[in-house]
PDB file of C-alpha atoms in Angstrom:
ATOM      1  CA  MET A 200       4.745   6.640  -3.151  1.00  0.00           C
ATOM      2  CA  LYS A 201       6.326   9.665  -0.514  1.00  0.00           C
ATOM      3  CA  LEU A 202       4.083  12.259  -2.078  1.00  0.00           C
ATOM      4  CA  LEU A 203       1.145   9.609  -0.970  1.00  0.00           C
ATOM      5  CA  ALA A 204       2.155   8.973   2.263  1.00  0.00           C
ATOM      6  CA  SER A 205       2.188  13.293   2.900  1.00  0.00           C
ATOM      7  CA  LEU A 206      -0.375  13.917   1.106  1.00  0.00           C
ATOM      8  CA  THR A 207      -2.362  11.047   3.266  1.00  0.00           C
ATOM      9  CA  LEU A 208      -0.674  12.347   6.537  1.00  0.00           C
ATOM     10  CA  ALA A 209      -1.761  16.158   5.613  1.00  0.00           C
ATOM     11  CA  VAL A 210      -5.585  14.898   5.558  1.00  0.00           C
ATOM     12  CA  ALA A 211      -5.006  13.253   8.545  1.00  0.00           C
ATOM     13  CA  LEU A 212      -3.348  16.082  10.338  1.00  0.00           C
ATOM     14  CA  LEU A 213      -6.261  18.841   8.913  1.00  0.00           C
ATOM     15  CA  ALA A 214      -8.881  16.052  10.231  1.00  0.00           C
ATOM     16  CA  THR A 215      -6.968  16.039  13.762  1.00  0.00           C
ATOM     17  CA  GLY A 216      -5.845  19.545  13.916  1.00  0.00           C
ATOM     18  CA  CYS A 217      -2.862  18.187  15.874  1.00  0.00           C
ATOM     19  CA  GLU A 218      -5.383  18.098  18.670  1.00  0.00           C
ATOM     20  CA  PRO A 219      -4.721  15.588  21.601  1.00  0.00           C
ATOM     21  CA  LEU A 220      -7.357  12.722  20.989  1.00  0.00           C
ATOM     22  CA  GLU A 221      -9.081   9.685  22.598  1.00  0.00           C
ATOM     23  CA  ALA A 222      -5.876   6.676  23.198  1.00  0.00           C
ATOM     24  CA  VAL A 223      -6.011   4.104  20.489  1.00  0.00           C
ATOM     25  CA  PRO A 224      -7.191   1.711  23.791  1.00  0.00           C
ATOM     26  CA  GLU A 225      -5.328  -1.948  22.358  1.00  0.00           C
ATOM     27  CA  LEU A 226      -4.774  -2.886  18.712  1.00  0.00           C
ATOM     28  CA  ALA A 227      -6.675  -5.155  17.751  1.00  0.00           C
ATOM     29  CA  PRO A 228      -5.374  -8.836  18.259  1.00  0.00           C
ATOM     30  CA  SER A 229      -4.141  -8.829  14.563  1.00  0.00           C
ATOM     31  CA  ALA A 230      -2.116  -5.530  14.810  1.00  0.00           C
ATOM     32  CA  ALA A 231      -1.177  -6.423  18.219  1.00  0.00           C
ATOM     33  CA  SER A 232       1.158  -9.670  17.009  1.00  0.00           C
ATOM     34  CA  GLU A 233       2.522  -7.078  14.444  1.00  0.00           C
ATOM     35  CA  PRO A 234       5.808  -6.867  13.871  1.00  0.00           C
ATOM     36  CA  ALA A 235       7.019  -3.033  13.929  1.00  0.00           C
ATOM     37  CA  PRO A 236       8.416  -1.466  10.565  1.00  0.00           C
ATOM     38  CA  GLU A 237      11.578  -1.514  11.329  1.00  0.00           C
ATOM     39  CA  PHE A 238      13.914   1.494  10.549  1.00  0.00           C
ATOM     40  CA  ALA A 239      17.955   2.787  11.319  1.00  0.00           C
ATOM     41  CA  LEU A 240      17.587   6.379  11.747  1.00  0.00           C
ATOM     42  CA  GLU A 241      20.304   9.759  12.007  1.00  0.00           C
ATOM     43  CA  GLN A 242      19.762  10.528  15.833  1.00  0.00           C
ATOM     44  CA  LEU A 243      20.389  14.477  16.282  1.00  0.00           C
ATOM     45  CA  GLY A 244      23.762  14.972  17.731  1.00  0.00           C
ATOM     46  CA  GLY A 245      25.558  12.175  15.064  1.00  0.00           C
ATOM     47  CA  GLY A 246      25.000   8.598  15.056  1.00  0.00           C
ATOM     48  CA  GLU A 247      22.531   6.171  13.819  1.00  0.00           C
ATOM     49  CA  VAL A 248      19.944   4.506  15.857  1.00  0.00           C
ATOM     50  CA  ALA A 249      18.062   1.006  14.362  1.00  0.00           C
ATOM     51  CA  LEU A 250      14.914  -0.492  16.340  1.00  0.00           C
ATOM     52  CA  ALA A 251      16.500  -4.175  15.866  1.00  0.00           C
ATOM     53  CA  GLY A 252      19.327  -2.912  17.802  1.00  0.00           C
ATOM     54  CA  LEU A 253      16.837  -2.601  20.494  1.00  0.00           C
ATOM     55  CA  ARG A 254      15.914  -6.378  20.882  1.00  0.00           C
ATOM     56  CA  GLY A 255      15.521  -7.568  24.240  1.00  0.00           C
ATOM     57  CA  LYS A 256      13.717  -4.466  26.090  1.00  0.00           C
ATOM     58  CA  PRO A 257      10.799  -2.615  25.449  1.00  0.00           C
ATOM     59  CA  VAL A 258      11.054   0.674  23.254  1.00  0.00           C
ATOM     60  CA  ILE A 259       8.416   3.442  23.201  1.00  0.00           C
ATOM     61  CA  VAL A 260       8.331   5.114  19.741  1.00  0.00           C
ATOM     62  CA  ASP A 261       6.955   8.798  19.652  1.00  0.00           C
ATOM     63  CA  PHE A 262       6.240  10.646  16.454  1.00  0.00           C
ATOM     64  CA  TRP A 263       6.209  14.483  17.279  1.00  0.00           C
ATOM     65  CA  ALA A 264       6.765  17.559  15.391  1.00  0.00           C
ATOM     66  CA  THR A 265       7.848  21.300  16.692  1.00  0.00           C
ATOM     67  CA  TRP A 266       4.871  22.432  15.248  1.00  0.00           C
ATOM     68  CA  CYS A 267       2.632  20.141  17.319  1.00  0.00           C
ATOM     69  CA  GLY A 268       1.445  21.638  20.894  1.00  0.00           C
ATOM     70  CA  PRO A 269      -0.026  18.335  22.123  1.00  0.00           C
ATOM     71  CA  CYS A 270       3.507  16.864  21.360  1.00  0.00           C
ATOM     72  CA  GLU A 271       5.015  19.326  23.680  1.00  0.00           C
ATOM     73  CA  GLU A 272       2.733  18.417  26.094  1.00  0.00           C
ATOM     74  CA  SER A 273       3.888  14.792  26.336  1.00  0.00           C
ATOM     75  CA  ILE A 274       7.222  15.406  26.805  1.00  0.00           C
ATOM     76  CA  PRO A 275       7.976  15.988  29.897  1.00  0.00           C
ATOM     77  CA  VAL A 276       6.269  12.758  30.676  1.00  0.00           C
ATOM     78  CA  LEU A 277       8.285  10.920  28.128  1.00  0.00           C
ATOM     79  CA  VAL A 278      11.528  12.416  30.063  1.00  0.00           C
ATOM     80  CA  ALA A 279       9.939  11.523  33.246  1.00  0.00           C
ATOM     81  CA  PHE A 280       9.351   8.300  31.868  1.00  0.00           C
ATOM     82  CA  GLN A 281      12.890   7.514  30.380  1.00  0.00           C
ATOM     83  CA  GLN A 282      14.502   8.685  33.873  1.00  0.00           C
ATOM     84  CA  LYS A 283      12.529   6.313  35.874  1.00  0.00           C
ATOM     85  CA  TYR A 284      12.833   3.124  33.812  1.00  0.00           C
ATOM     86  CA  ALA A 285      16.248   3.647  32.269  1.00  0.00           C
ATOM     87  CA  GLY A 286      18.017   0.541  31.110  1.00  0.00           C
ATOM     88  CA  ARG A 287      14.709  -1.314  31.158  1.00  0.00           C
ATOM     89  CA  VAL A 288      12.778   0.426  28.201  1.00  0.00           C
ATOM     90  CA  GLN A 289      13.689   2.717  25.670  1.00  0.00           C
ATOM     91  CA  VAL A 290      12.324   5.587  24.678  1.00  0.00           C
ATOM     92  CA  LEU A 291      12.689   7.192  21.127  1.00  0.00           C
ATOM     93  CA  GLY A 292      12.006  10.426  19.874  1.00  0.00           C
ATOM     94  CA  VAL A 293      10.752  10.538  16.055  1.00  0.00           C
ATOM     95  CA  SER A 294      10.758  13.928  14.759  1.00  0.00           C
ATOM     96  CA  VAL A 295       8.643  14.161  11.261  1.00  0.00           C
ATOM     97  CA  ASP A 296       9.715  18.166  10.977  1.00  0.00           C
ATOM     98  CA  TRP A 297      10.582  18.923   7.020  1.00  0.00           C
ATOM     99  CA  GLU A 298      13.189  21.300   8.549  1.00  0.00           C
ATOM    100  CA  ARG A 299      15.781  19.913  10.726  1.00  0.00           C
ATOM    101  CA  GLU A 300      17.512  22.686  11.958  1.00  0.00           C
ATOM    102  CA  ALA A 301      14.309  23.166  13.720  1.00  0.00           C
ATOM    103  CA  VAL A 302      14.810  20.003  15.827  1.00  0.00           C
ATOM    104  CA  GLU A 303      18.252  20.456  17.765  1.00  0.00           C
ATOM    105  CA  PRO A 304      16.839  23.871  19.612  1.00  0.00           C
ATOM    106  CA  PHE A 305      13.379  22.970  20.340  1.00  0.00           C
ATOM    107  CA  ALA A 306      15.011  19.173  21.996  1.00  0.00           C
ATOM    108  CA  ARG A 307      17.724  21.046  23.844  1.00  0.00           C
ATOM    109  CA  ALA A 308      14.911  23.673  25.416  1.00  0.00           C
ATOM    110  CA  HIS A 309      12.653  21.297  26.269  1.00  0.00           C
ATOM    111  CA  GLY A 310      15.517  19.085  27.685  1.00  0.00           C
ATOM    112  CA  MET A 311      14.983  15.629  25.864  1.00  0.00           C
ATOM    113  CA  THR A 312      17.116  13.641  27.057  1.00  0.00           C
ATOM    114  CA  TYR A 313      15.904  10.407  25.154  1.00  0.00           C
ATOM    115  CA  PRO A 314      17.261   9.698  21.695  1.00  0.00           C
ATOM    116  CA  VAL A 315      15.716  11.892  18.960  1.00  0.00           C
ATOM    117  CA  LEU A 316      15.585  10.891  15.751  1.00  0.00           C
ATOM    118  CA  PHE A 317      14.865  12.073  12.393  1.00  0.00           C
ATOM    119  CA  GLY A 318      12.218  10.279  10.536  1.00  0.00           C
ATOM    120  CA  ASP A 319       9.513  11.291   8.146  1.00  0.00           C
ATOM    121  CA  GLU A 320       5.725  10.704   7.937  1.00  0.00           C
ATOM    122  CA  SER A 321       6.322   7.698   5.552  1.00  0.00           C
ATOM    123  CA  LEU A 322       7.512   5.776   8.151  1.00  0.00           C
ATOM    124  CA  ALA A 323       5.184   7.591  10.509  1.00  0.00           C
ATOM    125  CA  LEU A 324       1.766   5.970   8.331  1.00  0.00           C
ATOM    126  CA  GLU A 325       3.877   2.774   8.444  1.00  0.00           C
ATOM    127  CA  TYR A 326       3.048   2.352  11.972  1.00  0.00           C
ATOM    128  CA  GLY A 327      -0.354   4.060  11.237  1.00  0.00           C
ATOM    129  CA  ALA A 328      -0.215   7.136  12.901  1.00  0.00           C
ATOM    130  CA  PRO A 329      -3.480   9.662  12.539  1.00  0.00           C
ATOM    131  CA  GLY A 330      -1.844  12.405  13.755  1.00  0.00           C
ATOM    132  CA  PHE A 331       0.833  13.613  16.471  1.00  0.00           C
ATOM    133  CA  PRO A 332       1.879  13.152  18.779  1.00  0.00           C
ATOM    134  CA  ALA A 333       1.102   9.341  18.184  1.00  0.00           C
ATOM    135  CA  LEU A 334       3.322   6.535  20.648  1.00  0.00           C
ATOM    136  CA  PHE A 335       3.861   2.847  19.790  1.00  0.00           C
ATOM    137  CA  VAL A 336       5.145   0.818  22.980  1.00  0.00           C
ATOM    138  CA  VAL A 337       7.390  -2.300  20.685  1.00  0.00           C
ATOM    139  CA  ASP A 338       7.812  -5.424  23.414  1.00  0.00           C
ATOM    140  CA  ALA A 339      10.757  -6.454  23.562  1.00  0.00           C
ATOM    141  CA  GLU A 340      10.529  -9.042  20.393  1.00  0.00           C
ATOM    142  CA  GLY A 341       9.875  -5.937  18.119  1.00  0.00           C
ATOM    143  CA  ARG A 342       5.542  -6.213  17.864  1.00  0.00           C
ATOM    144  CA  ILE A 343       3.354  -3.280  18.476  1.00  0.00           C
ATOM    145  CA  VAL A 344       1.481  -4.384  21.585  1.00  0.00           C
ATOM    146  CA  GLU A 345       0.040  -0.843  22.071  1.00  0.00           C
ATOM    147  CA  ALA A 346      -0.913   2.853  20.588  1.00  0.00           C
ATOM    148  CA  HIS A 347      -1.537   5.766  21.888  1.00  0.00           C
ATOM    149  CA  VAL A 348      -3.448   9.250  19.894  1.00  0.00           C
ATOM    150  CA  GLY A 349      -2.415  12.404  21.418  1.00  0.00           C
ATOM    151  CA  VAL A 350      -1.242  13.426  24.609  1.00  0.00           C
ATOM    152  CA  THR A 351      -0.385  10.589  27.245  1.00  0.00           C
ATOM    153  CA  SER A 352       0.367  10.735  30.914  1.00  0.00           C
ATOM    154  CA  LEU A 353       2.921   8.887  33.034  1.00  0.00           C
ATOM    155  CA  PRO A 354       0.606   6.525  34.956  1.00  0.00           C
ATOM    156  CA  GLU A 355      -0.909   5.598  31.150  1.00  0.00           C
ATOM    157  CA  LEU A 356       2.409   4.998  30.330  1.00  0.00           C
ATOM    158  CA  GLU A 357       3.626   2.927  33.133  1.00  0.00           C
ATOM    159  CA  ALA A 358       0.394   1.078  32.603  1.00  0.00           C
ATOM    160  CA  ALA A 359       1.320  -0.274  29.167  1.00  0.00           C
ATOM    161  CA  VAL A 360       4.316  -1.334  29.582  1.00  0.00           C
ATOM    162  CA  ALA A 361       3.907  -2.618  32.801  1.00  0.00           C
ATOM    163  CA  PRO A 362       2.788  -6.060  31.450  1.00  0.00           C
ATOM    164  CA  LEU A 363       6.331  -6.051  29.333  1.00  0.00           C
ATOM    165  CA  LEU A 364       8.609  -6.004  32.650  1.00  0.00           C
ATOM    166  CA  ALA A 365       6.447  -8.304  34.970  1.00  0.00           C
ATOM    167  CA  PRO A 366       8.571 -11.336  35.548  1.00  0.00           C
ATOM    168  CA  LYS A 367       7.924 -14.736  33.163  1.00  0.00           C
ATOM    169  CA  PRO A 368       6.439 -17.660  34.901  1.00  0.00           C
ATOM    170  CA  ASN A 369       8.782 -20.174  33.901  1.00  0.00           C
TER     171      ASN A 369
END
């Protein structure tokens, strides 16, 4: 199964060339209500982060790799977003690198202040990532509400999360 997932991802990466793609504007209504695939992943620096443990606030799940140029372009946006929305939204960077030893120096050199987790291609495929970077907005109840493939901007990310932070009518 892992081999099939790896092959599928490799084909997707060859097709996209890890180039920035157009945004996947909004998920289809049926997909928008789908629960985000659960995970509990090892965190760079130790410990584990579970998606279920972050219920109650929106989460940005960003699949990336050290060898992906567009992923590198997204990092400053995610760092700025996490700083601006600290405590209200959690950014998680899920590395799909096969060589884990490359992740720590890359994260340090790029000032990745949000949690960096060790994932794999099969988890990215469970989320529906056709290439990298692939970013998923998960609401406070654990449902994927938006997806974006390619480099994103701070205004795009803020617009995606704004409805999740709006006060709920009584």
